[in-house]
mmCIF file of N, CA and C in Angstrom:
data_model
loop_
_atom_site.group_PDB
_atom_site.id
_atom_site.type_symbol
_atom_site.label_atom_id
_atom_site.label_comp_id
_atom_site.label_asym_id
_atom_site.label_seq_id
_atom_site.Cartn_x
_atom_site.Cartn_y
_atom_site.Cartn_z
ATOM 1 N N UNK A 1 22.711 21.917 26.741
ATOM 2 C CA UNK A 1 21.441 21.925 26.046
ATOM 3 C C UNK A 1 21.537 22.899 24.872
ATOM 4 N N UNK A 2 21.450 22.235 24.038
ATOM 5 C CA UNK A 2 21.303 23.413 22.447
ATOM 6 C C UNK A 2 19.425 23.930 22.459
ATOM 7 N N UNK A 3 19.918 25.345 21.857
ATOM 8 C CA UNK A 3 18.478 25.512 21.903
ATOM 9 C C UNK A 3 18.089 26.039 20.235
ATOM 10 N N UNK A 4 17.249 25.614 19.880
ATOM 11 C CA UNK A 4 17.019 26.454 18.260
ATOM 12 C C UNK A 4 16.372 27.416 17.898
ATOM 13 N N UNK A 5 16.996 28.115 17.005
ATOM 14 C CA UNK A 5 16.609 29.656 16.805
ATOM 15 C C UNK A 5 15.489 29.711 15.794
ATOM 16 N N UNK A 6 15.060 30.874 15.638
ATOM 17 C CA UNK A 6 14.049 31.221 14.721
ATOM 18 C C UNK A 6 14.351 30.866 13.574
ATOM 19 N N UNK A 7 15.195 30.577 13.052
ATOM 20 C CA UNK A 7 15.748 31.089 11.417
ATOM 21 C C UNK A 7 15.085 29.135 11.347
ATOM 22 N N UNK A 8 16.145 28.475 12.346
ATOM 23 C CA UNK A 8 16.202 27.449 11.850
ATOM 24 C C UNK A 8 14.372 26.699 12.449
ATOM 25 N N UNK A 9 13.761 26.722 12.733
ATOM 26 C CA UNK A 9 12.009 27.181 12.813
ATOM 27 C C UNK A 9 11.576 27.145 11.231
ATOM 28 N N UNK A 10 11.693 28.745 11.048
ATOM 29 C CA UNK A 10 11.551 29.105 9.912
ATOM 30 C C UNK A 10 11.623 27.781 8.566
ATOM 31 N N UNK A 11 12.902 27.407 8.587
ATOM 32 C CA UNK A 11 13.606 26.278 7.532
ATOM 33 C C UNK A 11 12.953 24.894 7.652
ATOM 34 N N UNK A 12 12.418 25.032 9.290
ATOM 35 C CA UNK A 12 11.854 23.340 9.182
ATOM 36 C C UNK A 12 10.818 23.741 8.724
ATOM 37 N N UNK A 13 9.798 24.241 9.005
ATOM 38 C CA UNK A 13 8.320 24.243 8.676
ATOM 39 C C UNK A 13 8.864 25.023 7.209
ATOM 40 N N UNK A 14 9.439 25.478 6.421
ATOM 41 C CA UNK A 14 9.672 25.337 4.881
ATOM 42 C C UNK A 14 9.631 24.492 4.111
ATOM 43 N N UNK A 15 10.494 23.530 5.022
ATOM 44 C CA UNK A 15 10.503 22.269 4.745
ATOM 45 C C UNK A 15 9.704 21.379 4.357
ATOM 46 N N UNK A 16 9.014 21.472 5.542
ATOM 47 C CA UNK A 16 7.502 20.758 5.636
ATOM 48 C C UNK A 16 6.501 20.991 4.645
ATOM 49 N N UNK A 17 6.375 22.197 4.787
ATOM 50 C CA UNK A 17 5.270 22.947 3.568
ATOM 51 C C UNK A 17 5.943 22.629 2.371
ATOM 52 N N UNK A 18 7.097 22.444 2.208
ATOM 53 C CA UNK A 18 7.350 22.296 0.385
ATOM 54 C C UNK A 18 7.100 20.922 -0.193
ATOM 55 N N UNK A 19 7.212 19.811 1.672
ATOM 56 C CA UNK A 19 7.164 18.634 1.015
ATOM 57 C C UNK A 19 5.710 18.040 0.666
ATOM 58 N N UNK A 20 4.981 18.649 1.178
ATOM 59 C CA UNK A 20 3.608 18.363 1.647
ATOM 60 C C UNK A 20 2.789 17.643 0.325
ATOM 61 N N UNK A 21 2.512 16.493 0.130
ATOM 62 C CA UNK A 21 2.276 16.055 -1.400
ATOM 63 C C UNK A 21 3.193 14.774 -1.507
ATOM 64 N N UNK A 22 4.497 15.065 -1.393
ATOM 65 C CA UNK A 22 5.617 14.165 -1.729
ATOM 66 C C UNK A 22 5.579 13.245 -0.884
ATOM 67 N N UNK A 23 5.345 11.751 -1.892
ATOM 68 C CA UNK A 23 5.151 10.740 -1.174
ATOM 69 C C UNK A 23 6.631 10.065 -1.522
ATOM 70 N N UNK A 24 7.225 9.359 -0.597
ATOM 71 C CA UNK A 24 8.603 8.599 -0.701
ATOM 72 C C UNK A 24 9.602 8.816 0.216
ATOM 73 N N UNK A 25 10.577 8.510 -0.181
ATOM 74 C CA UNK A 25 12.395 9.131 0.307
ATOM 75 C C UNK A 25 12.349 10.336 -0.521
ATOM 76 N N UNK A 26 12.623 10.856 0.653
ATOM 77 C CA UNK A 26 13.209 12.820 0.138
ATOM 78 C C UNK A 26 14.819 12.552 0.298
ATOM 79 N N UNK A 27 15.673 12.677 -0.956
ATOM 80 C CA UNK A 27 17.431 12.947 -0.530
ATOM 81 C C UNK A 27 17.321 14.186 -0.542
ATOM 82 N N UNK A 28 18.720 15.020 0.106
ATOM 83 C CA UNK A 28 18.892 16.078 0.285
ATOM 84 C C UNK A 28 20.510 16.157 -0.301
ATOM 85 N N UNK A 29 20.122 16.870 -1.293
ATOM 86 C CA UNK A 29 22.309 17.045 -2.269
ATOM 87 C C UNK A 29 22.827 17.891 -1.151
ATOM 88 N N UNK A 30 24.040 17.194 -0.084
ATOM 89 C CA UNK A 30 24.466 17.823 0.840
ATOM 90 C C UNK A 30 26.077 18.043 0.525
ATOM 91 N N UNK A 31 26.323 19.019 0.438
ATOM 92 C CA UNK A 31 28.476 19.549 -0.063
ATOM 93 C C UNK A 31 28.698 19.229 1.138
ATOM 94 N N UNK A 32 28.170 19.210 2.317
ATOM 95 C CA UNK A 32 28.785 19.034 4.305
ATOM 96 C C UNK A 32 28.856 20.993 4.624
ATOM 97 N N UNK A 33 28.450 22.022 3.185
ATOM 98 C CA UNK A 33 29.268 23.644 3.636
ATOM 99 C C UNK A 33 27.097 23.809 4.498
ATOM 100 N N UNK A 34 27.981 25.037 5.317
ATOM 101 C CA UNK A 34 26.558 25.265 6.331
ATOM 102 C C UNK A 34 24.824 25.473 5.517
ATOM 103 N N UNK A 35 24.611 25.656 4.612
ATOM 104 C CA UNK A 35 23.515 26.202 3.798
ATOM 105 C C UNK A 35 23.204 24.336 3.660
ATOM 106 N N UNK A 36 23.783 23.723 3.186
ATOM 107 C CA UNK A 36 23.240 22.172 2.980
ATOM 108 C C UNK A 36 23.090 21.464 4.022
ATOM 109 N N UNK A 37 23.971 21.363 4.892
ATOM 110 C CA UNK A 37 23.741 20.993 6.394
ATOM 111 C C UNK A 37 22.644 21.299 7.100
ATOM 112 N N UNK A 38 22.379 22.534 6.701
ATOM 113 C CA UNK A 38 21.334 23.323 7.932
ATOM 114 C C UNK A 38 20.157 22.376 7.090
ATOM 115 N N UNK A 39 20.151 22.219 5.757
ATOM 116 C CA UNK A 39 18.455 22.328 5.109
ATOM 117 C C UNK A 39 18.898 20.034 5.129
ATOM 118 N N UNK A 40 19.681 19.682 5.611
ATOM 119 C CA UNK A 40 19.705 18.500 5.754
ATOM 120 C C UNK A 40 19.388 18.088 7.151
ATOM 121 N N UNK A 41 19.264 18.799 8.018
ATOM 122 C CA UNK A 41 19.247 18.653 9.460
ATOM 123 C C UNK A 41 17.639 19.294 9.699
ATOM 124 N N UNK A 42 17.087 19.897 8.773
ATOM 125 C CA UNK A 42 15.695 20.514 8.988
ATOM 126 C C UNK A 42 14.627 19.373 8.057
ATOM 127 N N UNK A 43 15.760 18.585 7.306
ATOM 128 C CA UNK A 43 14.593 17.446 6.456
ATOM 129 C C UNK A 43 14.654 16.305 7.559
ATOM 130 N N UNK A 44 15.885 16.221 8.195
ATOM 131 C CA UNK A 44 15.432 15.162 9.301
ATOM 132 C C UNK A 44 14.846 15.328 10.441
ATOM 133 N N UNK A 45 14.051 16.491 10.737
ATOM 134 C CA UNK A 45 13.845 16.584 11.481
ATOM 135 C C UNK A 45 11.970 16.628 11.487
ATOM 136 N N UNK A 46 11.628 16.418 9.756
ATOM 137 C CA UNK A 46 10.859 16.418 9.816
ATOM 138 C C UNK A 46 10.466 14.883 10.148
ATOM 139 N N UNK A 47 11.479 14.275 10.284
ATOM 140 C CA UNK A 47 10.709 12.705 11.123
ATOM 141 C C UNK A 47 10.271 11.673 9.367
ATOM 142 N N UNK A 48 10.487 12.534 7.924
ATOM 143 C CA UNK A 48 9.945 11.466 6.828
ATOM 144 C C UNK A 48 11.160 10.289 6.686
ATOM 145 N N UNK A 49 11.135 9.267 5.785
ATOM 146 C CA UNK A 49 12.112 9.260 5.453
ATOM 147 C C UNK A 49 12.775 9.995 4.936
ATOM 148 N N UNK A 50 13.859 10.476 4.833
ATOM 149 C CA UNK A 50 14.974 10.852 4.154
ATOM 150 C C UNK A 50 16.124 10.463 3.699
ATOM 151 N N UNK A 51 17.544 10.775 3.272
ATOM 152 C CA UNK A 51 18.703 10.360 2.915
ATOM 153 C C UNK A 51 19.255 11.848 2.216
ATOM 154 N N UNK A 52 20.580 11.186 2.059
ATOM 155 C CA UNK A 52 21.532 12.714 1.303
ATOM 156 C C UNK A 52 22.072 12.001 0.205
ATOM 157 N N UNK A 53 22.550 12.522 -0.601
ATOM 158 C CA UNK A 53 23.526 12.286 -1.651
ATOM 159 C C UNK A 53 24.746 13.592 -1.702
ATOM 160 N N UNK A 54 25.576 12.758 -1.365
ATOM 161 C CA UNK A 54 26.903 13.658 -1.652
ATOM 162 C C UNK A 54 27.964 13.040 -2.935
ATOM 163 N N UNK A 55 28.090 14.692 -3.659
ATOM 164 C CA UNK A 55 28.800 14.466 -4.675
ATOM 165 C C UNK A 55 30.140 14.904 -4.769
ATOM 166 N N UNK A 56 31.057 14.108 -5.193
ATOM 167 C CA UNK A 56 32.143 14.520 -5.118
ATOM 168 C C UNK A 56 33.086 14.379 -6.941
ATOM 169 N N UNK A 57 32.918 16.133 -6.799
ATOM 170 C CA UNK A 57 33.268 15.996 -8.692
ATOM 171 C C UNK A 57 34.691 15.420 -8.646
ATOM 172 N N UNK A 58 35.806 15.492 -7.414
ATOM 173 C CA UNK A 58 36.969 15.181 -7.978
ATOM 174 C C UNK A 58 38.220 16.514 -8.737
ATOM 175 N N UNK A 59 37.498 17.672 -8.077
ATOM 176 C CA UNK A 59 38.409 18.488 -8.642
ATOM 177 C C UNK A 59 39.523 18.609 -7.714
ATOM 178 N N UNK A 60 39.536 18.917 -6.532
ATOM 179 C CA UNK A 60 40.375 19.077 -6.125
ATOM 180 C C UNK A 60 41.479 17.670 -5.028
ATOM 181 N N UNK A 61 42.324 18.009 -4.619
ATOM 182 C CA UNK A 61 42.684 16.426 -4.083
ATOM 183 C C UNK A 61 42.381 16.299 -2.894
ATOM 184 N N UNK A 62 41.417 16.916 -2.103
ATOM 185 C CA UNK A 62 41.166 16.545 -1.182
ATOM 186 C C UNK A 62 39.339 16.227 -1.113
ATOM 187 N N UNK A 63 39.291 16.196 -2.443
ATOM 188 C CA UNK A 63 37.773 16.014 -2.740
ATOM 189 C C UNK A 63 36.741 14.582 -1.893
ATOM 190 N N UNK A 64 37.990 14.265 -1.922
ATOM 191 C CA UNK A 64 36.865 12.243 -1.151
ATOM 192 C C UNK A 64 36.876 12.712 0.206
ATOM 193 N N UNK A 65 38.068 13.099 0.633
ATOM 194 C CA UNK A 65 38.088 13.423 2.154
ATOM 195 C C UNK A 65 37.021 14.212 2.482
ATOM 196 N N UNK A 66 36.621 15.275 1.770
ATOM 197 C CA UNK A 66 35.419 16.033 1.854
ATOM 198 C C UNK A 66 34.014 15.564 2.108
ATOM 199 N N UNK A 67 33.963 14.665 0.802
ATOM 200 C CA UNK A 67 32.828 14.071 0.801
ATOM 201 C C UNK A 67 32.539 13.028 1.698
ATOM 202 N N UNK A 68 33.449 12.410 1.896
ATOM 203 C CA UNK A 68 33.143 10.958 3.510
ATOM 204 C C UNK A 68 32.900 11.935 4.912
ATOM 205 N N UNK A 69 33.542 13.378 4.575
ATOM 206 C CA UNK A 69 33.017 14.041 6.046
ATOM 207 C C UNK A 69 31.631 14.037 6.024
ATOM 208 N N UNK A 70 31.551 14.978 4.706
ATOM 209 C CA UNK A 70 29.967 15.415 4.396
ATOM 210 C C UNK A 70 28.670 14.583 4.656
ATOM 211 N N UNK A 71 29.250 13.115 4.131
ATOM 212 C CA UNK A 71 28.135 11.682 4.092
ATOM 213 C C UNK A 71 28.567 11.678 5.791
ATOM 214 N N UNK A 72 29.694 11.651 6.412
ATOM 215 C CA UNK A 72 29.247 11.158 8.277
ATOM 216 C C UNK A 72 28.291 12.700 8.892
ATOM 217 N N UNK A 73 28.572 13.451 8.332
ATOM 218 C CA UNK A 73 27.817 14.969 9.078
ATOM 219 C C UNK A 73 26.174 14.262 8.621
ATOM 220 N N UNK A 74 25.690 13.512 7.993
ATOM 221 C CA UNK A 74 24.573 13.527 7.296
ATOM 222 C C UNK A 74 23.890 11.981 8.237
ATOM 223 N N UNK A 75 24.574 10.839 7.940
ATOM 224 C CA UNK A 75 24.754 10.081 8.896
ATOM 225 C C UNK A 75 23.909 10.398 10.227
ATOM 226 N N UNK A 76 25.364 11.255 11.265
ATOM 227 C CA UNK A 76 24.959 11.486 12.428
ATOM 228 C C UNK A 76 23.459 12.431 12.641
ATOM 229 N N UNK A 77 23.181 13.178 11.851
ATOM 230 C CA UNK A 77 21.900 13.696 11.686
ATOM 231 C C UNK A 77 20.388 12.638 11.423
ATOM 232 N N UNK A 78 21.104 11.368 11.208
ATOM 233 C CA UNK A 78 20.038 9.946 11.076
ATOM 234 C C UNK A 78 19.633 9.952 9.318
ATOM 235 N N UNK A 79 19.841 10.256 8.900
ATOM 236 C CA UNK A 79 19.956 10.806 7.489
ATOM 237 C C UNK A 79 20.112 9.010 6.602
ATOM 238 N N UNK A 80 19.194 8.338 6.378
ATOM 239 C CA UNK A 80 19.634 7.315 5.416
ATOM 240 C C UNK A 80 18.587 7.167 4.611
ATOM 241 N N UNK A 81 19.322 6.532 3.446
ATOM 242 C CA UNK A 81 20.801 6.294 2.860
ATOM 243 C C UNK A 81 21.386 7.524 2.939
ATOM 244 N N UNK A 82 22.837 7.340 2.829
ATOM 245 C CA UNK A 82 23.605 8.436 2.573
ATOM 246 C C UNK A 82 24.835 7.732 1.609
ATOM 247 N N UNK A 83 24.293 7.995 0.212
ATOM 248 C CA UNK A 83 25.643 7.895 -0.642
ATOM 249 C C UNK A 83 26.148 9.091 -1.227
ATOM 250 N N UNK A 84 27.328 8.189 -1.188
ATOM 251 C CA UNK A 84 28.523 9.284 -1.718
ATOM 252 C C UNK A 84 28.818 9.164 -3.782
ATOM 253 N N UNK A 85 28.310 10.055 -4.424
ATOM 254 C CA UNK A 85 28.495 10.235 -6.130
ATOM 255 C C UNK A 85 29.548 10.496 -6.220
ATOM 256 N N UNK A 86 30.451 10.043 -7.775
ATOM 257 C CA UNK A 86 31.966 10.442 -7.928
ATOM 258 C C UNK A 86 30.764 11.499 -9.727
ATOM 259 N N UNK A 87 31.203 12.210 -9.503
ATOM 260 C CA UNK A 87 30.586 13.078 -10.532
ATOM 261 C C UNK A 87 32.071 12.855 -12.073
ATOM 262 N N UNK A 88 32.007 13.060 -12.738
ATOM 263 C CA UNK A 88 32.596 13.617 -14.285
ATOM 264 C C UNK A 88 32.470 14.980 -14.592
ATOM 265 N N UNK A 89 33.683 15.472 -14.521
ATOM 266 C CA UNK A 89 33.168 17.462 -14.468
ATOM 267 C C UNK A 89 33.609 17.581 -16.029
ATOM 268 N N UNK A 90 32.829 17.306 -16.735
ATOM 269 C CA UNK A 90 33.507 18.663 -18.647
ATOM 270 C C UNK A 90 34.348 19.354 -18.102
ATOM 271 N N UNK A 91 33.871 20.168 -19.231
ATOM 272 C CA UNK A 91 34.407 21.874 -19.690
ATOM 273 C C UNK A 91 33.288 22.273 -20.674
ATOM 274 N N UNK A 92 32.421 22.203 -20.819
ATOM 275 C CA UNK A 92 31.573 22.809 -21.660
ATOM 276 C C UNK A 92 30.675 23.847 -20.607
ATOM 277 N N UNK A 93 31.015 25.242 -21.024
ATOM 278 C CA UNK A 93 30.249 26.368 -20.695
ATOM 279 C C UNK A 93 31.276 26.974 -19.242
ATOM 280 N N UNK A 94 32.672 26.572 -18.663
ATOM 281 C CA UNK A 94 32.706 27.058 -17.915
ATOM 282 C C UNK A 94 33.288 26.066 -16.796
ATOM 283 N N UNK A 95 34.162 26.315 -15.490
ATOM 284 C CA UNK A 95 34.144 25.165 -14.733
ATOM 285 C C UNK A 95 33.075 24.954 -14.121
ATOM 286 N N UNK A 96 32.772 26.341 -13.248
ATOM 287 C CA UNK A 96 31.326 26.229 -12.325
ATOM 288 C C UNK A 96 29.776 25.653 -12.831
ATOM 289 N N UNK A 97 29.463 25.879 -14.384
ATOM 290 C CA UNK A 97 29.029 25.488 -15.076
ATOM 291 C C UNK A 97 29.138 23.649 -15.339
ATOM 292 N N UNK A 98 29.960 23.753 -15.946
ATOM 293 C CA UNK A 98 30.280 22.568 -15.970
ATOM 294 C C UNK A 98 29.703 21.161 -14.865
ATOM 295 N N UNK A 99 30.741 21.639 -13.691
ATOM 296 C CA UNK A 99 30.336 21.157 -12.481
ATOM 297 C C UNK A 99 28.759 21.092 -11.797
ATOM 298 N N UNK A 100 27.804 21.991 -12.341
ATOM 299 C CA UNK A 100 26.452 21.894 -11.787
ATOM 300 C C UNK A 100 26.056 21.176 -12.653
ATOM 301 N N UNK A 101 26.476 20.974 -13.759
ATOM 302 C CA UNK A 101 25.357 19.901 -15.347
ATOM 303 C C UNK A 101 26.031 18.312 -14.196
ATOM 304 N N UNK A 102 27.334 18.290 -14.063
ATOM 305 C CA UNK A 102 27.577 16.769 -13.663
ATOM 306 C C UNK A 102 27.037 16.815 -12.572
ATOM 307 N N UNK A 103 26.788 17.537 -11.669
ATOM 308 C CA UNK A 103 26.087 17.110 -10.764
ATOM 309 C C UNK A 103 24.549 16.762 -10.483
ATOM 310 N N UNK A 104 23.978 17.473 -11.362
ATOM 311 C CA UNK A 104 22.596 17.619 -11.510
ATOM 312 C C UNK A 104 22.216 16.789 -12.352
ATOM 313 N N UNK A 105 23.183 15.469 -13.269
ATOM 314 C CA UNK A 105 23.177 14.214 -13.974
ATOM 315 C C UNK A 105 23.402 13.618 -12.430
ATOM 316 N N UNK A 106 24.158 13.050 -11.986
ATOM 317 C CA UNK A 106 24.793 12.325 -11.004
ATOM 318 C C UNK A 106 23.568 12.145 -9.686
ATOM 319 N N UNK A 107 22.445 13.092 -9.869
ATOM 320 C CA UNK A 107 21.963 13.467 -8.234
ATOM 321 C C UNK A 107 20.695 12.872 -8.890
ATOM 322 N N UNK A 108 20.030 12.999 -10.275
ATOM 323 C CA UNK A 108 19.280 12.427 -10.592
ATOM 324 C C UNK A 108 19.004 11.335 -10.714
ATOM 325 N N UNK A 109 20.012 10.729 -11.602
ATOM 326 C CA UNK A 109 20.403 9.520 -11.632
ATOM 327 C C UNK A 109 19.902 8.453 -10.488
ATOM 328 N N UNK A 110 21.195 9.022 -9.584
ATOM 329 C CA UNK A 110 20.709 8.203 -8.238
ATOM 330 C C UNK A 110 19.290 8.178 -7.477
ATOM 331 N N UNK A 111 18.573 9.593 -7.521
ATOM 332 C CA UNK A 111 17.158 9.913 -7.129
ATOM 333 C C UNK A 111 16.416 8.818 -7.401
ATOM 334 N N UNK A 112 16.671 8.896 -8.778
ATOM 335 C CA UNK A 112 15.717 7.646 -9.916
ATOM 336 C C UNK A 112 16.032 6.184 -8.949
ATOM 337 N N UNK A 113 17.454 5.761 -8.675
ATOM 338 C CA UNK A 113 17.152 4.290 -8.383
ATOM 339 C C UNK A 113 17.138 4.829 -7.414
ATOM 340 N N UNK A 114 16.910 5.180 -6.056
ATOM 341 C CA UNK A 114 16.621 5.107 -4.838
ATOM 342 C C UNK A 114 14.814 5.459 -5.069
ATOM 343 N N UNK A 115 14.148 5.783 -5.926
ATOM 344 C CA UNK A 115 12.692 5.710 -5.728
ATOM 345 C C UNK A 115 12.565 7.227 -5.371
ATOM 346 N N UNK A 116 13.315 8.375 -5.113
ATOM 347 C CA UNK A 116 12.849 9.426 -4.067
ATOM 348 C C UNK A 116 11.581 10.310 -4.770
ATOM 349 N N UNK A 117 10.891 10.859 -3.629
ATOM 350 C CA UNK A 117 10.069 11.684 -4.278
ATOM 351 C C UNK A 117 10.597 13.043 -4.621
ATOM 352 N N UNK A 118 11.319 13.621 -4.413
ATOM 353 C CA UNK A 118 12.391 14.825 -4.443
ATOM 354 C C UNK A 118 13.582 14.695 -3.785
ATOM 355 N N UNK A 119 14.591 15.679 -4.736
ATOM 356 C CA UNK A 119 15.523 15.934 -4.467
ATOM 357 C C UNK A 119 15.731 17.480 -3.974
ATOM 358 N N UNK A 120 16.193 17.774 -2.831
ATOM 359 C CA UNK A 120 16.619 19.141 -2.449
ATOM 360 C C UNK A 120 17.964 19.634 -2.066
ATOM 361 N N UNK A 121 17.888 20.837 -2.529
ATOM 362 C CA UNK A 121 18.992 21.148 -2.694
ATOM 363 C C UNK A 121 19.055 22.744 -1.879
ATOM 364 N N UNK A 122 20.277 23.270 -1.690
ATOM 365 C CA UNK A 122 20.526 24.594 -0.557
ATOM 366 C C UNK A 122 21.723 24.934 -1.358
ATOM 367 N N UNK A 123 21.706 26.252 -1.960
ATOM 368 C CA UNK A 123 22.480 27.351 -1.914
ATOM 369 C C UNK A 123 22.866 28.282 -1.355
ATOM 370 N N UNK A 124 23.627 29.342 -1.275
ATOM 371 C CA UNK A 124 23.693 30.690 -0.434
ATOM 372 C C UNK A 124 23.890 31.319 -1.871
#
């Protein structure tokens, strides 16, 4: 039996309260690293629809492998749709830079044709 802690409490009813208004599919931009997971597992749990979008810029070579984990971690959480983005990373301003403009094209994009009412996102 898993039991859940305060923190993750805390994150659902955040959740809840931020969505409160938002009518539609909520995606959640999930990398599969623990900070996106946790806030992808607290949007499904609020019972709306939901879905994830995982992006995969392609920098490194194990980048798809990443991302098909990330989309099944999202999946098994009941999480649909769950697509997987191939992003285009520049060089203008930086790699890390770079990499958040293609992604934050790529996550919209898709938002738009899936209808969602928001997109969320988790940092550390």
């Amino acid at each position: 039996m898993t039991t859940v802690g305060p923190a993750l409490h805390r994150l659902r009813r955040a959740v809840r309260e931020h969505l409160e208004g938002v009518t539609g599919l909520v995606v959640v931009a999930c990398s599969g690293g623990p900070d996106s997971l946790a806030l992808a597992a607290a949007t499904a749990a609020t019972g709306r629809a939901a879905g994830a979008l995982v992006v995969d810029h392609g920098l490194q070579g194990e980048s798809a492998a990443v991302a098909a984990r990330a989309a099944q971690q999202c999946r098994s959480l009941g999480l649909d749709p769950v697509v997987v983005l191939r992003a285009d990373v520049g060089s203008q301003g930086g790699p890390e830079a770079a990499a958040r403009a293609a992604r934050y094209e790529v996550l919209m994009a898709e938002a738009a044709r899936l209808g969602a009412g928001a997109i969320l996102l988790a940092h550390t």
